[in-house]
Coordinates of C-alpha atoms in Angstrom, one line a residue:
M1 CA 18.1 -7.2 19.3
T2 CA 14.7 -5.9 18.2
E3 CA 12.8 -8.0 15.4
V4 CA 11.6 -5.4 12.8
V5 CA 13.6 -6.4 9.6
S6 CA 11.4 -9.8 9.5
G7 CA 8.7 -9.0 7.7
G8 CA 8.3 -5.4 6.4
G9 CA 12.0 -4.6 6.3
A10 CA 13.4 -1.3 6.6
E11 CA 10.8 0.1 5.2
F12 CA 8.5 -0.8 8.3
A13 CA 11.2 0.3 10.7
R14 CA 11.4 3.8 9.0
V15 CA 7.5 4.5 9.6
K16 CA 7.7 3.1 13.0
L17 CA 10.6 5.6 13.6
R18 CA 8.7 8.7 12.6
T19 CA 5.6 7.3 14.4
T20 CA 7.5 6.8 17.3
I21 CA 9.5 10.3 17.8
R22 CA 6.4 12.3 17.0
R23 CA 4.4 10.2 19.8
Y24 CA 7.4 11.1 22.0
R25 CA 7.5 14.6 21.6
A26 CA 3.9 15.4 21.8
G27 CA 4.1 13.2 24.9
V28 CA 6.3 16.0 26.6
G29 CA 4.4 18.8 25.3
L30 CA 7.2 20.4 22.7
T31 CA 6.7 22.0 19.6
Q32 CA 9.0 21.1 16.7
K33 CA 10.5 24.5 17.4
D34 CA 10.9 24.2 20.9
A35 CA 12.4 20.3 20.2
A36 CA 15.1 21.7 17.5
E37 CA 16.4 24.5 19.7
E38 CA 17.0 22.1 22.7
L39 CA 18.5 19.8 20.8
G40 CA 20.9 23.0 18.5
W41 CA 19.1 21.4 15.4
S42 CA 17.6 23.8 12.6
V43 CA 13.6 22.8 12.4
S44 CA 13.8 21.7 9.1
K45 CA 16.4 18.9 10.0
L46 CA 13.5 17.8 12.6
L47 CA 11.1 18.1 10.2
R48 CA 12.6 15.7 7.7
L49 CA 13.1 13.1 10.6
E50 CA 9.7 13.3 11.6
Q51 CA 8.3 12.9 8.1
G52 CA 10.9 10.0 7.4
T53 CA 12.6 12.2 4.2
S54 CA 15.9 11.7 6.1
P55 CA 17.3 9.0 7.9
I56 CA 17.5 9.0 11.7
T57 CA 21.3 8.2 12.6
P58 CA 21.5 6.1 16.0
S59 CA 23.4 9.2 18.0
D60 CA 20.3 11.5 16.6
M61 CA 18.1 9.0 18.2
R62 CA 19.9 8.8 21.6
A63 CA 19.4 12.9 21.6
L64 CA 15.9 12.8 20.9
M65 CA 15.2 9.8 23.9
S66 CA 17.5 12.0 25.8
L67 CA 15.3 15.1 25.2
Y68 CA 12.0 13.4 25.6
R69 CA 12.7 11.7 28.9
E70 CA 13.0 8.1 28.1
T71 CA 15.0 6.9 30.7
D72 CA 14.6 3.2 30.3
P73 CA 17.9 1.7 28.9
E74 CA 15.8 -1.2 27.0
V75 CA 13.6 1.2 25.3
V76 CA 16.4 3.5 24.1
A77 CA 18.7 0.5 22.8
E78 CA 15.6 -0.9 21.0
Q79 CA 15.0 2.5 19.6
V80 CA 18.3 3.1 18.6
E81 CA 18.6 -0.5 17.1
I82 CA 15.2 0.3 15.0
A83 CA 17.4 3.3 13.5
K84 CA 20.2 1.5 12.6
Q85 CA 17.6 -1.5 11.1
A86 CA 15.8 1.8 8.9
R87 CA 19.1 2.8 7.5
E88 CA 19.8 -0.8 6.0
Q89 CA 18.6 -1.5 2.3
T90 CA 15.0 -1.6 1.8
T91 CA 13.2 -5.0 0.6
Y92 CA 12.4 -3.3 -2.8
E93 CA 15.8 -1.1 -3.0
A94 CA 16.9 -2.6 -6.1
F95 CA 14.0 -1.1 -7.8
S96 CA 14.5 2.4 -6.7
D97 CA 14.6 3.8 -10.6
I98 CA 11.2 2.7 -11.3
A99 CA 9.7 2.6 -7.7
T100 CA 9.4 6.0 -5.6
R101 CA 10.2 6.4 -1.7
E102 CA 6.6 6.0 -1.0
Y103 CA 5.6 3.2 -3.2
Q104 CA 8.3 1.0 -1.8
E105 CA 7.1 1.9 1.8
L106 CA 3.9 1.0 1.0
M107 CA 4.9 -2.4 -0.8
G108 CA 7.4 -3.1 2.8
L109 CA 4.2 -2.0 4.8
E110 CA 1.8 -4.6 3.0
M111 CA 4.2 -7.6 4.5
R112 CA 3.9 -6.7 8.2
A113 CA 0.1 -5.4 7.9
K114 CA -2.5 -7.3 9.9
V115 CA -5.5 -6.4 7.4
I116 CA -5.2 -4.3 4.0
Y117 CA -8.4 -2.1 3.1
K118 CA -8.2 -1.5 -0.5
Y119 CA -10.4 0.4 -2.8
E120 CA -8.9 0.6 -6.5
P121 CA -11.3 2.2 -9.1
S122 CA -9.5 1.5 -12.4
V123 CA -7.4 -1.4 -12.6
I124 CA -6.5 -4.9 -11.0
P125 CA -4.7 -4.3 -8.1
G126 CA -1.1 -5.0 -8.3
L127 CA -1.1 -7.9 -5.5
F128 CA -3.6 -9.5 -7.7
Q129 CA -2.6 -9.1 -11.1
T130 CA -1.5 -12.3 -13.7
E131 CA 1.9 -11.8 -15.1
D132 CA 0.6 -10.7 -19.0
Y133 CA -2.0 -8.1 -17.6
A134 CA 1.0 -6.6 -15.3
R135 CA 3.1 -6.9 -18.6
N136 CA 0.3 -5.3 -20.9
L137 CA -1.0 -2.7 -18.6
S138 CA 2.8 -1.3 -18.3
R139 CA 3.4 -1.8 -22.2
A140 CA -0.3 0.4 -22.2
L141 CA 1.7 3.1 -20.3
E142 CA 4.2 3.4 -23.0
L143 CA 7.2 2.2 -20.8
G144 CA 10.3 0.7 -22.7
P145 CA 10.9 -3.3 -23.0
E146 CA 13.4 -3.0 -20.1
R147 CA 11.1 -0.9 -17.9
I148 CA 8.3 -3.5 -18.4
E149 CA 10.2 -6.4 -17.5
R150 CA 11.3 -4.8 -14.5
Q151 CA 7.8 -3.6 -13.5
V152 CA 6.8 -6.9 -14.1
E153 CA 9.5 -8.6 -11.9
M154 CA 9.1 -6.3 -9.0
R155 CA 5.1 -6.7 -9.0
M156 CA 5.8 -11.1 -8.9
M157 CA 8.1 -10.2 -6.1
R158 CA 5.6 -8.0 -4.0
Q159 CA 3.0 -10.7 -4.5
A160 CA 5.5 -13.6 -3.4
N161 CA 6.7 -11.4 -0.4
V162 CA 3.0 -10.9 0.7
L163 CA 0.5 -13.7 -0.8
E164 CA 2.6 -16.5 -0.2
S165 CA 3.6 -15.8 3.4
P166 CA 2.6 -18.0 6.4
S167 CA 1.6 -14.8 8.0
R168 CA -0.1 -12.8 5.1
P169 CA -2.6 -10.2 6.0
E170 CA -6.3 -10.5 5.4
L171 CA -6.7 -8.7 2.3
N172 CA -10.4 -6.8 1.8
F173 CA -10.7 -5.2 -1.6
I174 CA -13.2 -3.3 -3.6
L175 CA -12.5 -3.1 -7.3
G176 CA -14.7 -0.7 -9.3
E177 CA -16.3 -2.1 -12.1
P178 CA -13.8 -0.2 -14.8
A179 CA -11.2 -2.1 -12.9
L180 CA -12.6 -5.5 -14.1
S181 CA -14.2 -4.6 -17.6
R182 CA -11.3 -2.4 -18.8
K183 CA -9.4 -4.5 -21.5
V184 CA -5.7 -5.1 -20.9
G185 CA -4.1 -6.9 -24.0
T186 CA -6.1 -9.4 -25.5
N187 CA -9.3 -11.5 -24.3
E188 CA -7.4 -14.2 -23.5
V189 CA -5.3 -12.7 -21.1
M190 CA -8.4 -10.9 -19.5
L191 CA -9.9 -14.2 -18.9
E192 CA -7.0 -15.7 -17.3
Q193 CA -6.6 -12.3 -15.2
L194 CA -10.5 -13.0 -14.2
N195 CA -10.2 -16.4 -13.4
H196 CA -7.5 -15.4 -11.3
L197 CA -9.5 -13.4 -9.3
L198 CA -12.3 -16.1 -8.9
E199 CA -9.3 -18.8 -7.7
L200 CA -8.3 -15.8 -5.0
A201 CA -12.2 -14.8 -3.5
K202 CA -12.3 -18.6 -2.8
E203 CA -9.4 -18.3 -0.2
G204 CA -10.8 -17.2 3.3
D205 CA -8.5 -14.4 4.1
I206 CA -9.3 -12.8 1.0
T207 CA -12.5 -10.8 0.5
L208 CA -13.4 -9.3 -2.9
S209 CA -15.8 -7.0 -3.7
M210 CA -17.1 -5.2 -7.3
L211 CA -18.2 -1.2 -7.1
P212 CA -20.8 -1.2 -10.3
L213 CA -21.0 1.8 -12.2
A214 CA -24.6 2.1 -11.7
S215 CA -24.0 2.5 -7.6
G216 CA -23.7 6.3 -8.8
P217 CA -21.1 9.0 -7.7
H218 CA -18.9 9.0 -4.3
P219 CA -16.2 10.5 -3.0
R220 CA -12.9 9.4 -4.1
M221 CA -14.2 8.0 -7.5
G222 CA -11.0 8.3 -9.2
T223 CA -8.7 7.5 -6.4
A224 CA -7.3 4.5 -4.9
F225 CA -6.7 4.1 -1.5
T226 CA -5.5 1.5 1.0
I227 CA -5.6 1.4 4.6
F228 CA -3.2 -0.4 6.6
Q229 CA -3.9 -2.2 9.9
F230 CA -1.5 -3.3 12.3
D231 CA -0.7 -5.6 15.3
D232 CA 2.1 -3.6 16.6
D233 CA 1.7 -0.1 18.3
L234 CA 1.6 1.3 15.0
P235 CA -1.5 3.4 14.1
D236 CA -3.5 2.8 10.9
T237 CA -1.7 4.1 7.8
L238 CA -3.3 5.4 4.8
Y239 CA -2.3 5.7 1.2
L240 CA -3.5 7.6 -1.5
E241 CA -2.9 7.2 -5.4
G242 CA -4.5 8.6 -8.3
A243 CA -3.8 9.5 -11.8
D244 CA -3.4 13.4 -10.6
I245 CA -1.6 12.5 -7.3
E246 CA 1.8 11.0 -6.2
T247 CA 1.2 8.1 -3.8
V248 CA 1.5 9.5 -0.4
S249 CA 0.9 8.3 2.9
I250 CA -1.3 9.8 5.6
D251 CA -1.0 8.8 9.4
K252 CA -3.5 11.5 10.6
P253 CA -6.0 9.8 12.7
E254 CA -9.1 12.3 11.6
E255 CA -8.2 11.2 7.9
V256 CA -7.9 7.5 8.4
Q257 CA -11.2 7.5 9.8
I258 CA -12.8 9.3 6.9
H259 CA -11.6 6.7 4.7
R260 CA -12.5 3.8 7.0
K261 CA -15.9 5.2 7.2
L262 CA -15.9 5.5 3.0
F263 CA -14.6 2.0 2.7
A264 CA -17.3 1.0 4.7
E265 CA -19.9 2.5 2.8
L266 CA -18.4 1.3 -0.8
H267 CA -19.0 -1.9 0.8
E268 CA -22.5 -1.3 1.8
K269 CA -23.3 0.0 -2.2
A270 CA -21.5 -2.8 -3.5
D271 CA -23.4 -5.7 -1.6
D272 CA -26.6 -4.0 -2.9
F273 CA -25.6 -5.8 -6.2
P274 CA -25.2 -9.4 -7.1
S275 CA -22.0 -11.1 -5.6
F276 CA -18.8 -10.5 -7.2
E277 CA -18.2 -14.2 -8.5
D278 CA -21.5 -13.2 -10.8
E279 CA -20.4 -10.1 -11.6
V280 CA -16.8 -11.3 -12.8
E281 CA -18.6 -14.4 -14.7
E282 CA -21.0 -11.9 -16.5
I283 CA -18.1 -9.5 -17.7
R284 CA -16.6 -12.7 -18.5
R285 CA -19.4 -13.9 -20.6
Y286 CA -20.5 -10.7 -22.5
R287 CA -16.8 -8.6 -22.8
F288 CA -14.2 -11.3 -23.3
S289 CA -15.6 -14.6 -24.8
R290 CA -16.8 -13.4 -28.0
P291 CA -13.9 -13.7 -30.8
E292 CA -11.8 -10.6 -31.2
R293 CA -11.8 -9.0 -34.6
P294 CA -8.8 -9.3 -36.4
T295 CA -6.1 -6.9 -36.5
D296 CA -4.4 -5.5 -39.8

């Protein structure tokens, strides 16, 4: 049995499937229209399968493998098994009322990635948020009490699945200055959050950098992006998040490469300033260590 579910779950199986069937189709030189006609399917059905918006049944997978001239019975059996696993409950399906399919997929891939590159301009990334920071952030978004607690529960589960895994990925994160200096909750909440980041920065497989506002403008200033790199034959995958867009995944090599280059450029900009630890220490001292004004 193919070990797909262990680490990444059905989310990883779904991404792997849609990548595989697109690669197979390209390998035999068929367009989506040609392949759909050969199978007696509508083009929209094949499109949904290749985009991952519809599940692939084992019988559909066998039909695709036959059309794409895969004759090795072991390979066919493996792909059929992955199709079965992709139809199982995802790791975060219990949170489908508060997490989109794309966001569940992102969280699933975190568990299977070898390296994660992330730029987050506005808030502390979910993987690094303390419980109080996460709760106050959700409260600021004007969510109801029950939804807030479910958001926090999901975030803590996500952190445990990634950060406490013996095979956790290497994490390379660049945080915009607003992410570190924007007050979420009380000064006490922020000091705890910043202290937590400093502890994480000491770990050998976590690299944290801060991009100051003084570094100037750049592409994607208001958009967070994440690049996943895998050990498997899965290509690098890009996720975009922002106030003006929903979470979307892109596995087009040219787009991934553009963002890899941008990440490197942002890292160079950050390196022109004091170290992450020094920047955080300054923010702690001058923004959150003074007594707070009493509220009415």
